[in-house]
Short mmCIF file of C-alpha atoms in Angstrom, two decimals:
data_model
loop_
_atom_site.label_atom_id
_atom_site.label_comp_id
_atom_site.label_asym_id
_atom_site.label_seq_id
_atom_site.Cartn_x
_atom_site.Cartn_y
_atom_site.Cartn_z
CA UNK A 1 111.12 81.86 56.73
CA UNK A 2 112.69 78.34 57.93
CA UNK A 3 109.28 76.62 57.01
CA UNK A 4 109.21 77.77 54.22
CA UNK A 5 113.16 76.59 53.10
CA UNK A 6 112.32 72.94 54.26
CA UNK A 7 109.00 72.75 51.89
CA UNK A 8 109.71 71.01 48.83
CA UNK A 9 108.89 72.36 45.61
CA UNK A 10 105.99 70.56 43.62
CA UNK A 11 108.70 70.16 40.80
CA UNK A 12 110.71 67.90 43.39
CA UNK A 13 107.19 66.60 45.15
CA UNK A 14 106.56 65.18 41.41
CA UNK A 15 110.11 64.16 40.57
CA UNK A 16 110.18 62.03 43.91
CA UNK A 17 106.87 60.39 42.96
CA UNK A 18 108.65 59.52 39.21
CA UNK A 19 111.69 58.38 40.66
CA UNK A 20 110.10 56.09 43.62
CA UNK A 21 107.37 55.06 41.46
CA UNK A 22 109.92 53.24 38.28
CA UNK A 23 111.95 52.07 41.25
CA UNK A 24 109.05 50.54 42.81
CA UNK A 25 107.62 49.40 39.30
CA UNK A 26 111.20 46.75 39.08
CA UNK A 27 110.98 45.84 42.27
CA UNK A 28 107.41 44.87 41.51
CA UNK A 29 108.20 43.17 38.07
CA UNK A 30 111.74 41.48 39.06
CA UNK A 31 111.18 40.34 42.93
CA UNK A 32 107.68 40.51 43.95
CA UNK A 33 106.78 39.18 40.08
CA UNK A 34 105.40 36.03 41.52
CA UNK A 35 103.22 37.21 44.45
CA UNK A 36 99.75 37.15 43.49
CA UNK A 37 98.84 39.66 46.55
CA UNK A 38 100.97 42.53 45.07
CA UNK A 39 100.62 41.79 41.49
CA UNK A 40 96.52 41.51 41.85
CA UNK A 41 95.53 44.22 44.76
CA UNK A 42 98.21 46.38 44.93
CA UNK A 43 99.63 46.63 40.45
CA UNK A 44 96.40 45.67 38.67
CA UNK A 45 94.44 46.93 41.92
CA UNK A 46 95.94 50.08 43.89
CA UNK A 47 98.10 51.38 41.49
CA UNK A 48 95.90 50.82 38.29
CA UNK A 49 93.24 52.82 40.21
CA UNK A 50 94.71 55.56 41.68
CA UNK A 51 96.79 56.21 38.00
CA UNK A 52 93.54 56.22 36.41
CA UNK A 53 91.80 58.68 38.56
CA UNK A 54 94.66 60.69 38.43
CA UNK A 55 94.38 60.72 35.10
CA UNK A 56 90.26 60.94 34.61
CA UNK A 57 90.76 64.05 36.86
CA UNK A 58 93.59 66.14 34.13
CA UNK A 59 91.32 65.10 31.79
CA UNK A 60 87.77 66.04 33.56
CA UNK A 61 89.01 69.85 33.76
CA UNK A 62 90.29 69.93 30.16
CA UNK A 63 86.57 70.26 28.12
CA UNK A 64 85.61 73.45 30.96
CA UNK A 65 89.03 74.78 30.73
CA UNK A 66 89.45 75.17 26.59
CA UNK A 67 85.98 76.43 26.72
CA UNK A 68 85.53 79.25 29.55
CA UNK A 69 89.56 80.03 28.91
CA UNK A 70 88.84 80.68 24.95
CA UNK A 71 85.26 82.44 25.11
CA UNK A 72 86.98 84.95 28.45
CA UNK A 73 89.67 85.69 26.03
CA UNK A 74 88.22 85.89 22.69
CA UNK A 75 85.08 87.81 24.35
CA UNK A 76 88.09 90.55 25.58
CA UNK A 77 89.06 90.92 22.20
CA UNK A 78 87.39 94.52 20.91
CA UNK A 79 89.12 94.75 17.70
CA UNK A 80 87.81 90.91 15.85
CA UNK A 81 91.01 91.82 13.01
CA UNK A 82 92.77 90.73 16.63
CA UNK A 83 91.84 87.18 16.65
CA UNK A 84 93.05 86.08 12.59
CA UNK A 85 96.18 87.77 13.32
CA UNK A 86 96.49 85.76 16.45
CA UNK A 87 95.39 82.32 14.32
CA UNK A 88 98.02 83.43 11.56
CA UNK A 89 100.84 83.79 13.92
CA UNK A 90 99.80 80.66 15.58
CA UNK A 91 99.18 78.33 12.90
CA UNK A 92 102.78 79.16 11.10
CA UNK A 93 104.59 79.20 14.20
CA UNK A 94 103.36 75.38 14.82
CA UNK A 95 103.89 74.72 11.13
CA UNK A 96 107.03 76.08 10.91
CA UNK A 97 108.24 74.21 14.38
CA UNK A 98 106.89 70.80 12.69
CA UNK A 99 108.82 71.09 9.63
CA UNK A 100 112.13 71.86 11.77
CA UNK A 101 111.70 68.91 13.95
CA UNK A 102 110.65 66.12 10.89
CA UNK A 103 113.92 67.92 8.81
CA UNK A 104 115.44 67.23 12.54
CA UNK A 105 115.01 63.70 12.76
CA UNK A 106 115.30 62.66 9.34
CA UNK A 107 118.96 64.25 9.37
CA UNK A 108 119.88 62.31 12.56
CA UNK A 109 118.27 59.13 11.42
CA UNK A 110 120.33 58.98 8.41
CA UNK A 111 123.41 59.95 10.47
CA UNK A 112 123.20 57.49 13.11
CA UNK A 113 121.59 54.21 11.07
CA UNK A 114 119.64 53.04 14.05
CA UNK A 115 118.06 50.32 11.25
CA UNK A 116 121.26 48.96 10.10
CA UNK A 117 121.74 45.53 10.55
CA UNK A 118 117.95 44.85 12.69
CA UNK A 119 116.57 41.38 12.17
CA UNK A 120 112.96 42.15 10.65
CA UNK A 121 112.24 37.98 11.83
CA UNK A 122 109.56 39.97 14.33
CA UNK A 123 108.03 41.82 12.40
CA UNK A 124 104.41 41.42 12.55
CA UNK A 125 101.35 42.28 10.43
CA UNK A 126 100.48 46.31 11.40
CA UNK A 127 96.98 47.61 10.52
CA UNK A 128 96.60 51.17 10.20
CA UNK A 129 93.38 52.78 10.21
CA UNK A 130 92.50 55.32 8.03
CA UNK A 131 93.49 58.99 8.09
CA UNK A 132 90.53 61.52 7.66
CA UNK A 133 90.94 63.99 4.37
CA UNK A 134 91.90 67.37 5.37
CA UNK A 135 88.68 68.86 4.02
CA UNK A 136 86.76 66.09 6.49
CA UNK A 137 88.66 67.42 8.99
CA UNK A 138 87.56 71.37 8.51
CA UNK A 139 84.03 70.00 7.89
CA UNK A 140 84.47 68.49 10.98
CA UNK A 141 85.94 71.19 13.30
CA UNK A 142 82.22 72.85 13.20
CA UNK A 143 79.90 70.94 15.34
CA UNK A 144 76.46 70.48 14.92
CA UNK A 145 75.45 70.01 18.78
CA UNK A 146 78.05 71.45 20.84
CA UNK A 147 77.20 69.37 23.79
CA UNK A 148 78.00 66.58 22.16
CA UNK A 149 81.33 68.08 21.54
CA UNK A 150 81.89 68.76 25.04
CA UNK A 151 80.91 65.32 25.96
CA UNK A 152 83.47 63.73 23.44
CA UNK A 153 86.04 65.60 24.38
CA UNK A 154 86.02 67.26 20.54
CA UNK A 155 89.16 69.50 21.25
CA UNK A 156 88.69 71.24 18.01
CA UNK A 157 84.93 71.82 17.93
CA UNK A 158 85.15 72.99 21.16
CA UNK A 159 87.85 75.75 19.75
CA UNK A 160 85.38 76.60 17.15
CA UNK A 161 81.92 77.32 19.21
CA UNK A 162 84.08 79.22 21.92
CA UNK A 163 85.38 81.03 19.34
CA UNK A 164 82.24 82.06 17.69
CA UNK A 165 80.29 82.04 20.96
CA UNK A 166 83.34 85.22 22.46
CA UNK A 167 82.77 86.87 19.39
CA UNK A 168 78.94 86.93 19.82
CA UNK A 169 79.51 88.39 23.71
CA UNK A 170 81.88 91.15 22.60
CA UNK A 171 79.53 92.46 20.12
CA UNK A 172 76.48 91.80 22.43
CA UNK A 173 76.87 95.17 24.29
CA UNK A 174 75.54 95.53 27.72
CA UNK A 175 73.97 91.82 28.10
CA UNK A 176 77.44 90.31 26.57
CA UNK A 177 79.54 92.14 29.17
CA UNK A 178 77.46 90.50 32.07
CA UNK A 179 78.14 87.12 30.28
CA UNK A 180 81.65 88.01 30.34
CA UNK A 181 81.85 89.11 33.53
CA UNK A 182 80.48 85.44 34.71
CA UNK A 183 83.20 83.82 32.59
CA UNK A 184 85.77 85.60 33.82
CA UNK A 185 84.46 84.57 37.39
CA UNK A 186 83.95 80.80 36.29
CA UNK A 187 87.58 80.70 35.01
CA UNK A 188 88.88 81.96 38.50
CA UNK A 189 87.30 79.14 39.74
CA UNK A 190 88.63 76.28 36.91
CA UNK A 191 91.99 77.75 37.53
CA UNK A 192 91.72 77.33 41.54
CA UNK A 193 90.76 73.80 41.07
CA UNK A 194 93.95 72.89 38.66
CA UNK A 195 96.07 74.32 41.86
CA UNK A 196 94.13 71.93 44.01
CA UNK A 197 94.54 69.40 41.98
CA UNK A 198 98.61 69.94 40.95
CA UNK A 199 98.49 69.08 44.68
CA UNK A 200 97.60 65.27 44.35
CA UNK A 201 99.87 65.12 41.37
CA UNK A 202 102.91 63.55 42.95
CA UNK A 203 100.71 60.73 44.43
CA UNK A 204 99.27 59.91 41.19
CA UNK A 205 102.86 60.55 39.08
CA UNK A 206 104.00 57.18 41.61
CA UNK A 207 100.87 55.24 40.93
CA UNK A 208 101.54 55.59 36.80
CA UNK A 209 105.40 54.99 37.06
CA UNK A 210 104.94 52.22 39.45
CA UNK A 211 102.71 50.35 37.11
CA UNK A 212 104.51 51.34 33.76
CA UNK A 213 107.14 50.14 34.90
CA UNK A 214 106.14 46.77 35.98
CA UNK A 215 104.76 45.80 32.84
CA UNK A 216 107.71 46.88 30.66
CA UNK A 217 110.11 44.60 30.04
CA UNK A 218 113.81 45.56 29.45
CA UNK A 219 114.46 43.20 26.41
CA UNK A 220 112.02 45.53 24.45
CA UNK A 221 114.61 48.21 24.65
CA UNK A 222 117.69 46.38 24.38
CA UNK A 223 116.34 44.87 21.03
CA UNK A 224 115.73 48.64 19.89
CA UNK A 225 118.27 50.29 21.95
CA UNK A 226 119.86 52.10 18.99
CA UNK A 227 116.83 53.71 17.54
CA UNK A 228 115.59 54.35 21.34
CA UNK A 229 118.74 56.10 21.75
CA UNK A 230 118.73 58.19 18.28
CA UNK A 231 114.83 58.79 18.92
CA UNK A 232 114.94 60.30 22.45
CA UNK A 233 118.12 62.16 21.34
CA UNK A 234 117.20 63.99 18.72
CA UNK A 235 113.84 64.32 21.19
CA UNK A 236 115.59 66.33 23.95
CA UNK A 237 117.99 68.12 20.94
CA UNK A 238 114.54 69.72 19.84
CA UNK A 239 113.49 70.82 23.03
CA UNK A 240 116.10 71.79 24.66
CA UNK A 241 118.24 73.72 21.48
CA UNK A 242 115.32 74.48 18.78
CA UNK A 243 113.04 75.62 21.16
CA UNK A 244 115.74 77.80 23.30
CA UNK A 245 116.94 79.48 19.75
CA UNK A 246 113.76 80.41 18.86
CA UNK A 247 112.30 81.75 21.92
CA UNK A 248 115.50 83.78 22.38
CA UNK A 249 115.33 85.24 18.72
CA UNK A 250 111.54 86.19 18.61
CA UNK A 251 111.53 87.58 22.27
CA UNK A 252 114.47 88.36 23.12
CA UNK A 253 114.22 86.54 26.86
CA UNK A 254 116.15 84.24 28.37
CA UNK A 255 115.12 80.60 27.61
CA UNK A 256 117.03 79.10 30.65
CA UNK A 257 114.50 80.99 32.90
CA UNK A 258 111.58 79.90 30.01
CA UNK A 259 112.63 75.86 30.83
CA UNK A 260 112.93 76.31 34.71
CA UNK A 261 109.53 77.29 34.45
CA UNK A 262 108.46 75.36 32.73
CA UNK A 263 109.47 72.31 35.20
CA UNK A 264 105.84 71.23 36.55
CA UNK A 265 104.76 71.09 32.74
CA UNK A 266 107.18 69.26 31.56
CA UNK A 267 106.34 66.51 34.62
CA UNK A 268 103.39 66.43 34.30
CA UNK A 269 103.20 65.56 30.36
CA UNK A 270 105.61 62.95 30.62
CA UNK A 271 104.16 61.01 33.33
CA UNK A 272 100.55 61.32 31.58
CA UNK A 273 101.83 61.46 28.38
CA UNK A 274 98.75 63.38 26.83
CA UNK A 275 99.17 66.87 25.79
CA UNK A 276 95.52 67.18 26.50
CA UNK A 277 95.28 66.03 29.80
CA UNK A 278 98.48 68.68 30.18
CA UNK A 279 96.53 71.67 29.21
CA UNK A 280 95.42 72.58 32.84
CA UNK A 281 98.57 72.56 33.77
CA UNK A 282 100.14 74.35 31.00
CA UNK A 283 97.48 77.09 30.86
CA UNK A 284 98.81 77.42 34.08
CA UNK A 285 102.41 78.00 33.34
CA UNK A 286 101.73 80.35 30.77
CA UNK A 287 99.72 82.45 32.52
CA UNK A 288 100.80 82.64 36.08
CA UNK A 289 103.98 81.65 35.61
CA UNK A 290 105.09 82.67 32.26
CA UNK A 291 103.03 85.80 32.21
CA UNK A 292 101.11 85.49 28.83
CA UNK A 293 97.34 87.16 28.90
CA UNK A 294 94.49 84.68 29.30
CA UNK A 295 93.49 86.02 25.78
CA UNK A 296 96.49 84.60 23.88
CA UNK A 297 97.40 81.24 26.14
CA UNK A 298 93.64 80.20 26.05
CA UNK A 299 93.87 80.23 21.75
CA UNK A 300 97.16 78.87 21.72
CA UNK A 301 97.51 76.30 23.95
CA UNK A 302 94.39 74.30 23.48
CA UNK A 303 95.43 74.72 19.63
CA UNK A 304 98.72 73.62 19.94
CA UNK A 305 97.48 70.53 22.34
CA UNK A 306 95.15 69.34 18.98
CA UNK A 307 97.73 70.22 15.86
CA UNK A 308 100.89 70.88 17.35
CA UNK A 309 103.02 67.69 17.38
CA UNK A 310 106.84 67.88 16.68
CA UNK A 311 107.31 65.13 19.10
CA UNK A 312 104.99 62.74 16.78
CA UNK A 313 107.06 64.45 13.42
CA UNK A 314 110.53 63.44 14.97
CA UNK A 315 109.24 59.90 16.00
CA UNK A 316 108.07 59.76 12.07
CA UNK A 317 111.46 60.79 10.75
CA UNK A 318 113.41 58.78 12.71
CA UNK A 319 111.39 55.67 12.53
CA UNK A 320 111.43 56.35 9.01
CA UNK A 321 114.66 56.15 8.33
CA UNK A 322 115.00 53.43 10.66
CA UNK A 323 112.61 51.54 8.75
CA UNK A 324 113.87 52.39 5.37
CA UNK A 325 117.12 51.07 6.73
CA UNK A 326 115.49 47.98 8.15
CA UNK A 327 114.20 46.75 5.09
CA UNK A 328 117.03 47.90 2.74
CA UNK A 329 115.53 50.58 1.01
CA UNK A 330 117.38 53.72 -0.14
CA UNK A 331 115.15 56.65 -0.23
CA UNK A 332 116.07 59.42 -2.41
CA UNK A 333 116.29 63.23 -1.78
CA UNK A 334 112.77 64.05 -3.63
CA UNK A 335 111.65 61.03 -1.23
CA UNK A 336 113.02 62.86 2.03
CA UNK A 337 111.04 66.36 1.03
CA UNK A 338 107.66 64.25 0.34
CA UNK A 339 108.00 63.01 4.45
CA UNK A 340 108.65 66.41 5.30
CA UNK A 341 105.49 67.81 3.26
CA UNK A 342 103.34 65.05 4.01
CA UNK A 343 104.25 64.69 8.22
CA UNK A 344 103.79 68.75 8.77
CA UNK A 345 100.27 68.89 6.79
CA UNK A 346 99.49 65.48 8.52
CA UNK A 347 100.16 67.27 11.98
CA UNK A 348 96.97 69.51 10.77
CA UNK A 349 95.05 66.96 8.69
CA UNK A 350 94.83 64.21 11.36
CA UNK A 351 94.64 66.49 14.23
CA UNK A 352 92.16 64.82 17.10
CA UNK A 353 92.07 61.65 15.76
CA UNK A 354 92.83 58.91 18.27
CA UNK A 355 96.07 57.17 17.71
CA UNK A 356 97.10 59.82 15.93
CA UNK A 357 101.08 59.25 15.89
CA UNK A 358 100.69 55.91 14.21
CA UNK A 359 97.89 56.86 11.82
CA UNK A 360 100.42 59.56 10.60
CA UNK A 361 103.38 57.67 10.45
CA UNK A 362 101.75 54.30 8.35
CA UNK A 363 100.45 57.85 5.99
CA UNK A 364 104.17 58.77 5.58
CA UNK A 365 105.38 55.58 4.87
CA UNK A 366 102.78 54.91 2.47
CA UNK A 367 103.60 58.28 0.54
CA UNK A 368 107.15 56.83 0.08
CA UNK A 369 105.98 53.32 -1.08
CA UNK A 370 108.13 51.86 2.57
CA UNK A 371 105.84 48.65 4.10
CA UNK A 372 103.74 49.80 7.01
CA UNK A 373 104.40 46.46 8.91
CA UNK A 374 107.66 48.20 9.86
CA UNK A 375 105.20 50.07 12.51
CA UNK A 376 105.46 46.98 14.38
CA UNK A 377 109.16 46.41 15.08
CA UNK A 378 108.91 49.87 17.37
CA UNK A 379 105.82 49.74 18.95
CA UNK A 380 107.20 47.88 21.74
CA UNK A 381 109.28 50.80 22.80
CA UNK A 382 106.41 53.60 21.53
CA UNK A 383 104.83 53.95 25.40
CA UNK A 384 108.44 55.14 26.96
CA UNK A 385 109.07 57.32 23.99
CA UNK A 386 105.36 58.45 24.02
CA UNK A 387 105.94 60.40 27.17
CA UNK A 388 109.28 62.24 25.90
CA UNK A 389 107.31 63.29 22.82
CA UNK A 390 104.46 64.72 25.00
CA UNK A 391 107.13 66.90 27.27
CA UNK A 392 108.46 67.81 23.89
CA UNK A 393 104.83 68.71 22.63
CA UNK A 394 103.56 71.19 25.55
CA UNK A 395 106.98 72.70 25.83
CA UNK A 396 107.06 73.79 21.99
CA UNK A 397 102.63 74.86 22.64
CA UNK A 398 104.52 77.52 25.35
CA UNK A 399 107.36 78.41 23.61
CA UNK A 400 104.40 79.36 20.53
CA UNK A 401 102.43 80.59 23.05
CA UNK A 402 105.02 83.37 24.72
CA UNK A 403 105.95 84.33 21.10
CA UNK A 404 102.85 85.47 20.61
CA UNK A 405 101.84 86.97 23.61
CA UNK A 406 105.23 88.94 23.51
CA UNK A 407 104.60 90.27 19.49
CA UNK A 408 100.77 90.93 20.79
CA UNK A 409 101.76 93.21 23.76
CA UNK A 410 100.27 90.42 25.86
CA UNK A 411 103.05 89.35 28.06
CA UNK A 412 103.94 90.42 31.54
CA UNK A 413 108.11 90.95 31.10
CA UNK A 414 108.28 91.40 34.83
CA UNK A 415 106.21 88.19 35.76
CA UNK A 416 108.41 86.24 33.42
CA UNK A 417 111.58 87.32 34.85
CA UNK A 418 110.62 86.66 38.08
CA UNK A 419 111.69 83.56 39.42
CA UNK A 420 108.42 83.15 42.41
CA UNK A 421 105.64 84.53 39.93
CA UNK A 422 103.03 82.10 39.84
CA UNK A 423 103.61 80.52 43.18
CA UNK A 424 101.25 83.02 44.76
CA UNK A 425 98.59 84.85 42.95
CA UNK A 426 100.01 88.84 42.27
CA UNK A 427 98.27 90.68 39.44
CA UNK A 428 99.34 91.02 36.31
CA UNK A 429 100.46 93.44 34.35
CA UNK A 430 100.99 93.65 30.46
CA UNK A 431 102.27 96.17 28.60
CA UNK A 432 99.74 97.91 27.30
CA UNK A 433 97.98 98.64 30.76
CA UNK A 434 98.75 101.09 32.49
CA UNK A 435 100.02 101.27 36.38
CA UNK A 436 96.93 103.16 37.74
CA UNK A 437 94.90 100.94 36.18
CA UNK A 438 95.88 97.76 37.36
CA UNK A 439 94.37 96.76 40.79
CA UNK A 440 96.46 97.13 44.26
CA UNK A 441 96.84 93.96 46.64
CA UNK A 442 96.19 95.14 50.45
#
């Protein structure tokens, strides 16, 4: 009982690592700046290293994950009417969540001016690529050699084939239940390895901080400090006040207990700043900790991971305005609902296309004739913000995620409102299941 009071929780393991890592990172940058030994072997050598495998290991169990996690729950699925009605609810819910957080920032950018009054002297030439049509993008999602899509890393061809390849085991009879029974065996596994590897994390959290934060400078976010401010602001407003409203109104639970657990998450997007090399972790939290059935978090989350990005949609209002205010430009009301169109179809249309945030903020600007070489006056500050929108990201992909499982039947109530759930492994229980026929731990 003592031992166990003294152990620290992997929320505060993680935190520690943050908070020793950024103060390492200025000690690194400010006093040690000229020693070639620390900047070469131990920034650009120890720290680069052990950041990077940290990170090549999130992202190594992602590809495995999305697949066994979607074909073990779509394969569970008997009634197939079951899976559109899960898409449905899925797809509006990130749509909707989108729209609120682009309406979001636009409304505090035009509040707080963050652009008044910026000196556009270094401003430099900004070349976006191109965004992808959305009927490219559908052609796209279907791949013609799903290897290959496992080997890029194709998040949403990878959603596809597991989709189609559960389907095919649930109506397989006999040989498909064998399959199934494998997967379900194979995802046991996966999810044993993202627990041994959530034990590294804090180690790796330091080595990213530490180097972050030894190659940014300061002056970048004085010169910006306004729309920094207004940015990460309306940032946290989102996810800590949208989110909580709407989990509370469509099931009815407490959100305080939803964003205590949903700590470890939260840590570990903003320190990798990929939702996609989060999605072990938060497949986690919604399962074991949250209590969502493997059938519903394994659609959702890897979904929300690839289109859902309100974090990106309230970095495009607010820089829009910002820039709009930058370069003098008054943008009318007609103006302000072609953003909010263009950024929430965007969050679809461009979805899995690298550099995504940019590509869809130069396609906003464009749509309301502002210059796209405004990108460049707040790219210096993009990184920092970057991992703020990626905590904001994978908490709204949960807060989808336990809607649905809760208007499915596919939630465990008691799981959720337990406070240790998910720290050891207990059965769980959803309400349609009955007592008898859940399983007994010795």
């Amino acid at each position: 009982m003592t031992t166990d009071k003294k152990k620290m929780s992997l929320t505060g393991k993680v935190l520690l690592g943050m908070s020793l890592g950024i103060v390492a990172g200025f000690i690194f940058r400010t006093l040690l700046a000229d020693v070639t030994f620390v900047q070469e072997y131990i920034v650009n050598g120890l720290l680069q290293v052990g950041g990077e495998i940290f990170i090549a290991s999130l992202k190594m169990l992602v590809v495995p994950l999305i697949f066994v996690s979607l074909v073990c729950g779509t394969s569970s699925l008997k009634d197939l009417s079951t899976l559109g009605r899960l898409g449905g609810k899925t797809l509006a819910f990130y749509l909707v969540t989108t729209a609120i957080a682009i309406t979001l920032a636009l409304l505090m950018g035009n509040l707080f001016k963050p652009g008044d009054g910026v000196d556009l002297t270094s401003a430099t030439t900004f070349a976006a690529k191109e965004a992808p049509s959305l009927g490219q993008v559908i052609v796209g999602m279907f791949p013609t050699n799903p290897i290959n899509s496992m080997a890029e890393g194709n998040t949403l061809q990878i959603i596809v084939f597991a989709v189609l390849f559960g389907i095919a085991i649930s109506l397989a009879g006999k040989p498909g239940e064998r399959i199934a029974a494998l997967f379900n065996d194979f995802n046991e596994v996966i999810m044993k390895l993202v627990t041994l590897l959530m034990n590294v994390a804090p180690y790796g959290v330091f080595c990213l901080m530490a180097q972050l934060f030894t190659s940014l400078g300061l002056d970048a976010i004085v010169n910006l400090l306004e729309y920094f401010l207004v940015l990460a602001g309306t940032l946290l407003l989102h996810g800590l006040v949208t989110y909580s409203v709407m989990f509370r109104v469509f099931t009815g639970l407490n959100p305080l207990t939803f964003l205590k657990k949903m700590e470890d998450a939260v840590m570990f997007a903003f320190s990798t700043a990929s939702s996609n090399a989060t999605i072990p972790v938060t497949m986690e939290t919604a399962t074991r900790r949250m209590g969502v059935d493997n059938k519903v978090a394994a659609f959702t989350v890897p979904l929300g991971a690839t289109i859902n990005m309100d974090g990106t949609a309230i970095m495009q209002g607010v820089a829009t305005a910002f820039i709009a205010q930058a370069f003098n430009i008054d943008l009318s009301f007609n103006d302000y609902l072609m953003v909010i169109m263009t950024a929430t179809l965007a969050s679809v249309g461009t979805a899995g296309v690298p550099g995504v945030g940019l590509i869809m903020l130069a396609m906003v600007l464009n749509q309301v004739g502002l210059p796209v070489e405004g990108i460049a006056l707040i790219i210096g500050v993009d990184r920092l913000l970057d991992m703020i929108r990626t905590a904001v990201n994978i908490t709204g992909d949960s807060v989808v995620t336990c809607i649905v499982g809760k208007s499915e039947g596919a939630m465990d109530v008691a799981r959720f409102n337990n406070p240790d759930a998910g720290k050891k492994e207990e059965e769980i229980h959803f309400p349609h299941q009955a007592p008898s026929q859940a399983k007994t731990e010795a």
